[in-house]
Structure formats: C-alpha cells, structure tokens
Coordinates of C-alpha atoms and ligand atoms in Angstrom, one line a residue:
X1 CA 0.0 0.0 0.0
X2 CA 2.8 2.4 0.9
X3 CA 4.8 1.5 -2.2
X4 CA 1.8 1.9 -4.5
X5 CA 0.9 5.3 -3.0
X6 CA 4.5 6.5 -3.2
X7 CA 4.9 5.2 -6.8
X8 CA 1.7 6.8 -8.0
X9 CA 2.9 10.2 -6.6
X10 CA 6.4 9.6 -8.2
X11 CA 4.9 8.8 -11.6
X12 CA 2.5 11.7 -11.6
X13 CA 4.9 14.2 -10.0
X14 CA 7.6 13.4 -12.6
X15 CA 5.2 13.7 -15.5
X16 CA 4.2 17.1 -14.1
X17 CA 7.9 18.1 -14.3
X18 CA 8.8 18.2 -10.6
X19 CA 12.4 17.4 -9.7
X20 CA 12.9 14.0 -8.3
X21 CA 14.4 15.4 -5.1
X22 CA 11.3 17.6 -4.5
X23 CA 9.0 14.6 -5.0
X24 CA 11.1 12.5 -2.6
X25 CA 11.0 15.3 0.0
X26 CA 7.2 15.5 -0.3
X27 CA 6.8 11.7 0.0
X28 CA 8.8 11.4 3.2
X29 CA 6.8 12.2 6.3
X30 CA 7.7 15.4 8.1
X31 CA 7.5 13.6 11.5
X32 CA 7.0 10.0 12.4
X33 CA 6.3 8.7 16.0
X34 CA 6.4 5.1 17.0
X35 CA 6.0 4.4 20.7
X36 CA 5.2 1.7 23.2
X37 CA 2.0 1.7 25.2
X38 CA 2.0 -0.5 28.3
X39 CA -1.6 -1.7 28.9
X40 CA -2.4 -3.1 32.3
X41 CA -5.0 -5.8 31.7
X42 CA -7.8 -6.7 34.1
X43 CA -6.2 -10.2 34.6
X44 CA -3.2 -8.5 36.2
X45 CA -0.8 -8.9 33.2
X46 CA 0.8 -6.1 31.2
X47 CA 0.8 -6.1 27.5
X48 CA 3.1 -3.7 25.6
X49 CA 1.4 -2.4 22.5
X50 CA 2.9 -0.3 19.6
X51 CA 1.4 3.0 18.7
X52 CA 2.1 5.2 15.6
X53 CA 1.4 8.8 14.5
X54 CA 2.7 9.9 11.2
X55 CA 2.6 13.6 10.5
X56 CA 3.0 13.6 6.7
X57 CA 2.6 17.1 5.4
X58 CA 1.6 20.5 6.9
X59 CA 2.3 22.8 4.1
X60 CA -1.4 23.7 3.8
X61 CA -2.4 23.6 7.5
X62 CA -2.3 21.3 10.6
X63 CA -2.0 17.5 10.1
X64 CA -5.4 15.9 9.9
X65 CA -6.3 12.2 10.0
X66 CA -7.8 9.3 11.9
X67 CA -6.5 6.9 14.5
X68 CA -7.2 3.2 14.0
X69 CA -7.1 0.3 16.5
X70 CA -6.4 -2.9 14.5
X71 CA -4.3 -6.0 14.9
X72 CA -2.8 -5.6 11.4
X73 CA -1.9 -1.9 11.8
X74 CA 1.7 -1.2 10.9
X75 CA 4.0 1.7 10.5
X76 CA 3.9 1.2 6.6
X77 CA 0.1 1.2 6.6
X78 CA -0.2 4.3 8.7
X79 CA 2.4 6.1 6.6
X80 CA 0.5 5.3 3.4
X81 CA -2.8 6.5 4.8
X82 CA -1.1 9.7 6.0
X83 CA 0.1 10.4 2.5
X84 CA -3.4 9.8 1.1
X85 CA -4.8 12.2 3.7
X86 CA -2.4 15.0 2.5
X87 CA -3.7 14.3 -1.1
X88 CA -7.4 14.2 0.1
X89 CA -7.2 17.5 2.1
X90 CA -5.5 19.2 -0.9
X91 CA -8.2 17.8 -3.3
X92 CA -10.9 19.2 -1.0
X93 CA -8.9 22.4 -0.9
X94 CA -9.3 22.8 2.9
X95 CA -6.5 24.4 5.0
X96 CA -5.2 21.2 6.5
X97 CA -2.5 18.7 5.9
X98 CA -2.3 14.9 6.2
X99 CA -1.6 12.6 9.1
X100 CA -2.7 9.2 10.4
X101 CA -2.3 7.2 13.6
X102 CA -2.9 3.8 15.0
X103 CA -2.3 1.1 17.5
X104 CA -1.5 -2.5 16.6
X105 CA -4.2 -4.2 18.8
X106 CA -7.3 -6.2 18.4
X107 CA -9.8 -3.9 20.3
X108 CA -12.4 -6.6 20.3
X109 CA -10.3 -8.5 22.8
X110 CA -10.2 -5.6 25.3
X111 CA -12.7 -4.8 28.0
X112 CA -14.3 -1.3 28.0
X113 CA -12.0 -0.2 30.8
X114 CA -8.9 -1.5 29.0
X115 CA -10.0 0.3 25.9
X116 CA -10.4 3.6 27.9
X117 CA -6.9 3.1 29.4
X118 CA -5.4 2.5 26.0
X119 CA -7.1 5.6 24.5
X120 CA -5.9 7.8 27.3
X121 CA -2.3 6.4 27.2
X122 CA -2.2 6.9 23.4
X123 CA -3.3 10.6 23.8
X124 CA -0.8 11.1 26.7
X125 CA 2.1 9.9 24.5
X126 CA 1.2 12.4 21.8
X127 CA -0.1 15.3 23.9
X128 CA 2.9 17.5 23.3
X129 CA 3.1 17.0 19.5
X130 CA -0.6 17.4 18.6
X131 CA -3.2 20.2 19.2
X132 CA -5.7 22.3 17.4
X133 CA -3.1 24.2 15.4
X134 CA -0.6 21.3 15.0
X135 CA -2.3 17.9 14.4
X136 CA -6.0 17.0 14.8
X137 CA -6.8 13.3 15.1
X138 CA -10.2 11.8 14.4
X139 CA -11.9 8.4 14.5
X140 CA -11.0 5.7 12.0
X141 CA -11.3 1.9 11.9
X142 CA -12.5 0.6 15.3
X143 CA -12.4 4.0 17.0
X144 CA -15.4 6.3 17.6
X145 CA -16.8 9.4 19.3
X146 CA -16.4 7.9 22.8
X147 CA -12.7 7.1 22.2
X148 CA -12.1 10.7 20.8
X149 CA -13.7 12.0 24.0
X150 CA -11.4 9.9 26.3
X151 CA -8.4 11.1 24.3
X152 CA -9.5 14.7 24.4
X153 CA -10.1 14.5 28.2
X154 CA -6.5 13.2 28.7
X155 CA -5.1 15.8 26.3
X156 CA -6.9 18.7 28.1
X157 CA -5.9 17.3 31.6
X158 CA -2.2 17.4 30.5
X159 CA -2.4 20.9 29.1
X160 CA -4.7 22.2 31.8
X161 CA -7.1 23.9 29.5
X162 CA -10.2 23.3 27.3
X163 CA -9.3 22.8 23.6
X164 CA -12.3 21.1 21.9
X165 CA -10.8 21.6 18.4
X166 CA -7.8 19.3 19.2
X167 CA -9.9 16.2 18.2
X168 CA -12.8 15.8 15.7
X169 CA -15.4 13.1 15.4
X170 CA -16.7 13.8 18.9
X171 CA -20.3 13.3 19.8
X172 CA -22.6 16.3 19.3
X173 CA -23.2 16.6 23.0
X174 CA -19.4 16.8 23.5
X175 CA -18.7 19.5 20.9
X176 CA -19.0 17.4 17.7
X177 CA -20.6 18.7 14.6
X178 CA -24.1 18.1 13.4
X179 CA -24.0 16.4 10.0
X180 CA -20.7 14.5 10.5
X181 CA -22.5 11.1 10.6
X182 CA -24.1 11.6 7.2
X183 CA -21.2 13.6 5.7
X184 CA -19.2 11.0 3.8
X185 CA -22.3 9.3 2.1
X186 CA -24.0 12.6 1.3
X187 CA -20.7 14.0 0.0
X188 CA -20.4 11.1 -2.4
X189 CA -23.9 11.8 -3.8
X190 CA -23.0 15.5 -4.2
X191 CA -20.0 14.5 -6.3
X192 CA -22.2 12.0 -8.3
X193 CA -24.8 14.7 -9.0
X194 CA -22.1 17.0 -10.3
X195 CA -20.7 14.2 -12.6
X196 CA -24.2 13.4 -14.0
X197 CA -24.8 17.1 -14.6
X198 CA -21.5 17.3 -16.6
X199 CA -22.5 14.2 -18.7
X200 CA -26.0 15.4 -19.4
X201 CA -26.3 19.1 -18.6
X202 CA -29.8 19.5 -19.9
X203 CA -31.3 16.5 -18.2
X204 CA -32.0 15.5 -14.6
X205 CA -30.4 12.1 -14.9
X206 CA -32.0 9.3 -12.9
X207 CA -29.7 6.3 -12.6
X208 CA -29.7 2.8 -11.1
X209 CA -27.2 2.2 -8.3
X210 CA -25.7 -0.9 -6.6
X211 CA -23.9 -0.3 -3.3
X212 CA -21.4 -2.7 -1.7
X213 CA -21.4 -2.1 2.1
X214 CA -24.4 -0.9 4.0
X215 CA -22.6 0.7 7.0
X216 CA -22.3 4.4 7.7
X217 CA -21.1 5.4 4.3
X218 CA -23.2 3.0 2.2
X219 CA -26.5 3.7 4.1
X220 CA -26.2 7.5 3.9
X221 CA -25.1 7.3 0.2
X222 CA -28.2 5.2 -0.5
X223 CA -30.5 7.6 1.4
X224 CA -29.2 10.6 -0.4
X225 CA -29.3 8.9 -3.8
X226 CA -33.0 8.0 -3.4
X227 CA -33.7 11.7 -2.4
X228 CA -32.1 12.7 -5.8
X229 CA -34.6 10.3 -7.5
X230 CA -32.2 7.5 -8.3
X231 CA -33.0 3.8 -7.8
X232 CA -30.9 1.8 -5.5
X233 CA -31.3 -1.7 -6.9
X234 CA -28.9 -3.6 -4.6
X235 CA -27.0 -3.3 -1.4
X236 CA -24.7 -5.7 0.5
X237 CA -22.9 -6.2 3.8
X238 CA -20.3 -8.7 5.1
X239 CA -23.1 -11.4 5.3
X240 CA -24.7 -11.1 1.9
X241 CA -26.4 -8.9 -0.7
X242 CA -30.0 -8.2 -1.8
X243 CA -31.6 -6.8 -4.8
X244 CA -35.2 -5.5 -5.3
X245 CA -37.6 -7.5 -7.5
X246 CA -40.4 -5.0 -7.9
X247 CA -41.2 -3.3 -11.2
X248 CA -38.1 -1.1 -11.2
X249 CA -36.0 -3.5 -9.0
X250 CA -35.6 -0.6 -6.5
X251 CA -35.1 -1.3 -2.8
X252 CA -37.0 0.5 0.0
X253 CA -33.9 1.9 1.8
X254 CA -35.5 2.9 5.1
X255 CA -37.1 -0.6 5.2
X256 CA -33.7 -2.3 4.5
X257 CA -32.1 -0.2 7.2
X258 CA -34.8 -1.2 9.7
X259 CA -34.6 -4.8 8.7
X260 CA -30.8 -4.8 9.1
X261 CA -31.1 -3.2 12.5
X262 CA -33.4 -6.1 13.6
X263 CA -31.8 -9.0 11.8
X264 CA -28.1 -7.9 11.7
X265 CA -27.8 -8.1 7.9
X266 CA -29.2 -6.4 4.9
X267 CA -32.8 -7.6 4.2
X268 CA -36.0 -6.3 2.9
X269 CA -39.1 -7.8 4.6
X270 CA -41.3 -7.1 1.6
X271 CA -39.6 -7.8 -1.6
X272 CA -35.8 -8.2 -1.4
X273 CA -34.2 -11.1 -3.1
X274 CA -30.8 -12.5 -2.0
X275 CA -27.8 -12.5 -4.4
X276 CA -24.1 -13.0 -3.7
X277 CA -21.7 -10.2 -3.0
X278 CA -19.8 -11.0 -6.2
X279 CA -23.1 -10.8 -8.2
X280 CA -23.7 -7.3 -6.8
X281 CA -20.4 -6.0 -8.2
X282 CA -21.3 -7.4 -11.6
X283 CA -24.9 -6.2 -12.0
X284 CA -25.9 -4.2 -15.1
X285 CA -26.4 -0.9 -13.3
X286 CA -25.4 2.6 -14.2
X287 CA -23.5 3.3 -11.0
X288 CA -21.5 0.9 -8.8
X289 CA -20.5 2.2 -5.4
X290 CA -17.9 0.1 -3.5
X291 CA -18.4 1.4 0.1
X292 CA -16.9 -1.4 2.2
X293 CA -13.3 -2.6 1.6
X294 CA -10.2 -1.9 -0.4
X295 CA -9.2 -3.9 -3.6
X296 CA -12.6 -5.4 -4.3
X297 CA -12.5 -4.5 -8.0
X298 CA -9.5 -6.4 -9.4
X299 CA -8.0 -8.3 -12.3
X300 CA -10.3 -11.3 -11.7
X301 CA -13.6 -9.4 -11.9
X302 CA -12.8 -6.3 -13.8
X303 CA -14.0 -7.7 -17.1
X304 CA -17.4 -8.5 -15.6
X305 CA -18.1 -5.0 -14.3
X306 CA -21.0 -3.6 -16.2
X307 CA -21.5 -0.2 -14.5
X308 CA -20.6 2.9 -16.5
X309 CA -19.7 4.9 -13.4
X310 CA -17.8 3.8 -10.3
X311 CA -18.0 6.0 -7.2
X312 CA -15.2 5.0 -4.9
X313 CA -16.6 5.5 -1.4
X314 CA -14.3 3.0 0.3
X315 CA -10.6 3.8 0.4
X316 CA -8.7 2.1 -2.5
X317 CA -11.5 -0.2 -3.7
X318 CA -10.0 -0.5 -7.3
X319 CA -6.6 -2.0 -7.9
X320 CA -4.3 -0.1 -10.3
X321 CA -4.6 -2.8 -13.0
X322 CA -8.4 -2.8 -12.8
X323 CA -8.5 1.0 -12.8
X324 CA -6.4 1.1 -16.0
X325 CA -8.6 -1.6 -17.7
X326 CA -11.9 0.0 -16.7
X327 CA -10.7 3.5 -17.9
X328 CA -9.7 2.0 -21.2
X329 CA -13.2 0.6 -21.5
X330 CA -14.7 4.1 -21.0
X331 CA -15.8 3.6 -17.4
X332 CA -15.8 6.8 -15.3
X333 CA -14.2 6.4 -11.9
X334 CA -14.9 9.1 -9.3
X335 CA -11.7 8.6 -7.2
X336 CA -11.8 8.0 -3.4
X337 CA -9.8 11.1 -2.6
X338 CA -12.6 13.1 -4.0
X339 CA -15.7 10.9 -3.6
X340 CA -15.3 10.1 0.1
X341 CA -13.8 13.5 1.1
X342 CA -17.1 14.5 2.8
X343 CA -16.0 13.0 6.1
X344 CA -12.8 15.1 6.3
X345 CA -14.6 18.2 5.1
X346 CA -17.1 18.0 7.9
X347 CA -14.2 17.2 10.4
X348 CA -12.7 20.4 9.2
X349 CA -16.1 22.2 9.8
X350 CA -16.1 20.7 13.3
X351 CA -12.7 22.1 13.9
X352 CA -13.7 25.6 12.7
X353 CA -16.8 25.5 15.0
X354 CA -14.7 24.3 17.9
X355 CA -12.1 27.0 17.5
X356 CA -14.8 29.7 17.2
X357 CA -17.1 28.3 19.9
X358 CA -20.0 28.7 17.5
X359 CA -22.2 25.7 16.6
X360 CA -24.0 25.6 13.2
X361 CA -27.3 23.9 12.4
X362 CA -27.2 20.7 10.4
X363 CA -28.6 22.6 7.4
X364 CA -25.6 25.0 7.7
X365 CA -23.1 22.2 7.8
X366 CA -24.6 20.3 4.9
X367 CA -24.8 23.6 2.8
X368 CA -21.1 24.2 3.5
X369 CA -20.3 20.5 2.7
X370 CA -22.2 21.0 -0.6
X371 CA -20.2 24.1 -1.5
X372 CA -16.8 22.6 -0.8
X373 CA -17.6 19.2 -2.5
X374 CA -19.0 21.0 -5.6
X375 CA -16.0 23.3 -5.8
X376 CA -13.5 20.5 -5.5
X377 CA -15.4 18.4 -8.1
X378 CA -15.3 21.3 -10.5
X379 CA -11.5 21.8 -10.0
X380 CA -10.8 18.1 -10.7
X381 CA -13.3 17.8 -13.6
X382 CA -12.0 20.9 -15.4
X383 CA -8.3 19.8 -14.9
X384 CA -9.2 16.3 -16.3
X385 CA -10.7 18.0 -19.4
X386 CA -7.9 20.5 -19.8
X387 CA -5.1 17.8 -19.5
X388 CA -7.1 15.0 -21.1
X389 CA -6.5 12.7 -18.1
X390 CA -8.9 10.5 -16.1
X391 CA -10.4 11.8 -12.8
X392 CA -8.0 9.9 -10.5
X393 CA -4.9 11.3 -12.3
X394 CA -6.6 14.7 -12.3
X395 CA -7.2 14.6 -8.6
X396 CA -3.6 13.6 -7.8
X397 CA -2.2 16.3 -10.2
X398 CA -4.3 19.0 -8.7
X399 CA -3.3 17.9 -5.2
X400 CA 0.4 17.6 -6.0
X401 CA 0.3 21.0 -7.6
X402 CA -1.3 22.5 -4.5
X403 CA 1.1 20.8 -2.2
X404 CA 4.4 21.2 -4.1
X405 CA 4.0 24.6 -5.7
X406 CA 1.5 26.5 -3.5
X407 CA 0.5 29.9 -5.0
Ligands
NAD501 P1 -18.8 0.6 8.5 O1 -18.0 -0.3 9.3 O2 -19.9 1.5 9.1 O3 -19.5 -0.2 7.3 C1 -18.8 -1.1 6.5 C2 -19.8 -2.0 5.8 O4 -19.2 -2.8 4.8 C3 -20.6 -2.8 6.7 O5 -22.0 -2.9 6.3 C4 -20.0 -4.2 6.5 O6 -20.9 -5.3 6.8 C5 -19.7 -4.1 5.0 N1 -18.7 -5.1 4.6 C6 -17.7 -5.6 5.2 N2 -17.1 -6.6 4.5 C7 -17.9 -6.7 3.3 C8 -17.8 -7.5 2.2 N3 -16.9 -8.5 2.1 N4 -18.8 -7.4 1.3 C9 -19.7 -6.5 1.4 N5 -19.8 -5.7 2.4 C10 -18.9 -5.8 3.4 O7 -17.7 1.5 7.7 P2 -17.9 2.9 7.0 O8 -17.6 4.0 7.9 O9 -19.2 2.9 6.2 O10 -16.7 2.9 5.9 C11 -16.8 2.1 4.7 C12 -15.6 2.5 3.9 O11 -15.5 3.9 3.6 C13 -14.2 2.1 4.4 O12 -13.4 1.7 3.4 C14 -13.7 3.4 5.0 O13 -12.3 3.5 5.1 C15 -14.3 4.4 4.0 N6 -14.4 5.7 4.5 C16 -15.2 6.0 5.5 C17 -15.4 7.3 5.9 C18 -16.4 7.7 7.1 O14 -16.6 8.9 7.3 N7 -17.0 6.7 7.7 C19 -14.7 8.4 5.3 C20 -13.8 8.1 4.3 C21 -13.7 6.7 3.8

C-alpha cells in the first residue's frame, strides 16, 4: 500500500515536471512517531502495544487524519494512509495537511476499561506533539466518538485547558458537529450529481445504483441517492447482498435499514431477493458504489463489471490494474480522494466550529459541505478535461500542484 501510494505520486509528479528530489522530499513524512503503550490488563498482566502517529505534510495547515485500532496496523500502513490524507485535504482544498495514527491491537479482545486506558495512554504519549493548530486526530477503523472524548479529556488534563478543536469526530453533546455522521455518504452523492450534470447538462439524470457495504457510508449514500430520484437496486454487507424485485428492482432503503437493525444483515421484509456479494459488483447498473473494503475491483472481476460509473466511497476499492482496464473501456471512476472527502470536510467544519465556539445547524453544515464538494469536483473535472486525463490522475495532479507549488 505504501509503495503503491509512493509510486503513484512519483509517476504523476515526474510527469508534471517536478524534480525527483522535490518529490522524494514530499513523499517522506515530516514527522513519524512510533512508541510503546504498556496496557495493564484486568487479569493482572501487562501487554506492551505499539502506537504510531505519522505527520506527513503540513504545508497547507495542521495535520489531519484518523486513529485506528487494529491487529494488522503497521508503520507502513499508517504512513501510506497519512500520504493519502495529504492528497485528500488538498483535493478538497481545505486548509489542512495529512496525518494518520494507529495502535496494533485487536480492540475486540479488550474490556471497556482497557480500551479507555489504551485511548488515554495513546493521547498522553502524543499530547505535546498534537493540538488544534498542529495535528488534529479523528476516529477511523474501530475508533469512535467515545474514544475521541477519552483522548480529548486526557489531552486537556495534561495541558490544563479546554481545547475542543484538538480532536474531531466527537459526539454532538461533547462538541462534535451536526452532519458528521451523514457527511461521507452525502458528499459522495453530491459528487455523483455533479458528474451526472456534466455528462447530461440539460437533463435530470436518474440512474440505477448498486452499493457494496451498508454501513455508515453505504447507508447515507443510498438515502441521499434516493432523495435525488435514483433507484438503488442492490446493497450488501459482510453477510450477503440483496436486490429488489419489484417493477423497477428498487429497494426501499428505510425498510432495508430497519430490517438490518433487527436481523443484523441487509434484508427487505417485503420484496428483497438474495444475491451473492460478487453478483452485486457485476450487476448491469449505471453506477457501482464500493463502500466497504479496499481492492474489491481487481483483475479477476474487472471484465465482468457492467457499470458505466464507479463512485469509490471506500478507500482504495479498485486495484491499479483494474483501474487502467476500466478506464480503457470508458468507465468513469470518481476517485476515493474526491468521492469520500465529505468526512474530512465536515471534520474540518467541526474544527472551525470548535475554534470559534460557535455551533452551526445541520442545514448550515450540509450547505457548506455541498459548496466545498462541488468546488473540488469542478476543479478536478476541469483539470481532467484540460489535461485529457482520467479523474484519478486529475485529482492527484491538482493535489500535488497545490502541495508542491503553492500559490
Ligand atoms: P462501516 O463499518 O460502518 O461499514 C462497512 C460496511 O461494509 C458494513 O456494512 C459491512 O458489513 C460491510 N462489509 C464488510 N465486508 C464486506 C464484504 N466483504 N462485502 C460487502 N460488504 C462488506 O464503515 P464505513 O464507515 O461505512 O466505511 C466504509 C468504507 O468507507 C471504508 O473503506 C472506510 O475506510 C471508507 N471511508 C469512511 C469514511 C467515514 O466517514 N466513515 C470516510 C472516508 C472513507
């Protein structure tokens, strides 16, 4: 993952005419922290865990990026994700840089009090190198608003002052932003609407959509897509996939959501029909939305993809070989660094509110998200037309230009 992120930046940077040394300087993280976290377990033993925070680039503003707790987390993974955060914040054109953090641990094996101790010790280790103007962590895989609150409490205790903007992704009752939960899914639909408008400016296009993953991102994407008049014909989760079998094959998204809450997997108590997860990716739909895992569109299934548009809501859902193949077949790929930027954009809006001590309504937040997403889509789209490159290349070129030669 690290190598492929670095190589993509090297290839694009060199083609854009940047000197090799300048590109290598950009690729290397500005700061990298790797540290031990002794965790006193309830059974009386002590486990020594490894934590990471990579501060990749701050040329546009404080480092911004999540903290993940996962048994496979490594220095290389965190560094790759930090680089991609620098690209994403630059694509969104918000005044922030890129960072990422993590602990190599299986949080499902920890008790609630061990998880709290881990979160506080992680924050204590970093307390003097993060902060609202330096580096602002957020939730990521297996971390959430409660964990951000524990980290913030520890950070504020060490510094002896309130500083709510030092962490984002907090619960609304603890200084989080309205609209954050919906932001990534809604942001993806804002980008899709812009794309459809470019393709058919004089028509309100209505499309069929299949969504892999019905978690936070997939659900809110589906909800917003239906609000725009589109038909969501299939959704899936780790346990399976369903498609509608009514006259238009459309699913009743609120019903599927209710049903999943009750039964623990996607279902539709009135008319859903079960299909396999692989079938979902290969359906004859207008728009395919991978919103679950990385590398799900690859060399073995790329020839079976029938969608004309792919909206990458998960991070890195398309392998490089599949991306090249699909682009050669005329498939439009809305890249992850643009399509799923809604989350980091509303994190930025949470930070702005926290610094000012002013709290906006949900409508205010969504309006601002809309403005920022539309502006960044326009930048990437016009660059791709001007330079005759695909949207992924355009997004990286715009970001690299903003990061390496700021105006
Ligand atoms: P989530 O945990 O809420 O949901 C993930 C969904 O994917 C679940 O429904 C899960 O059952 C499903 N899933 C897992 N394995 C699957 C499989 N093999 N086939 C089909 N579905 C499967 O996570 P999320 O927050 O919705 O994030 C989804 C993706 O979007 C991740 O790649 C994440 O990194 C990315 N992302 C999320 C945000 C955000 O704000 N939440 C922001 C940017 C990117």
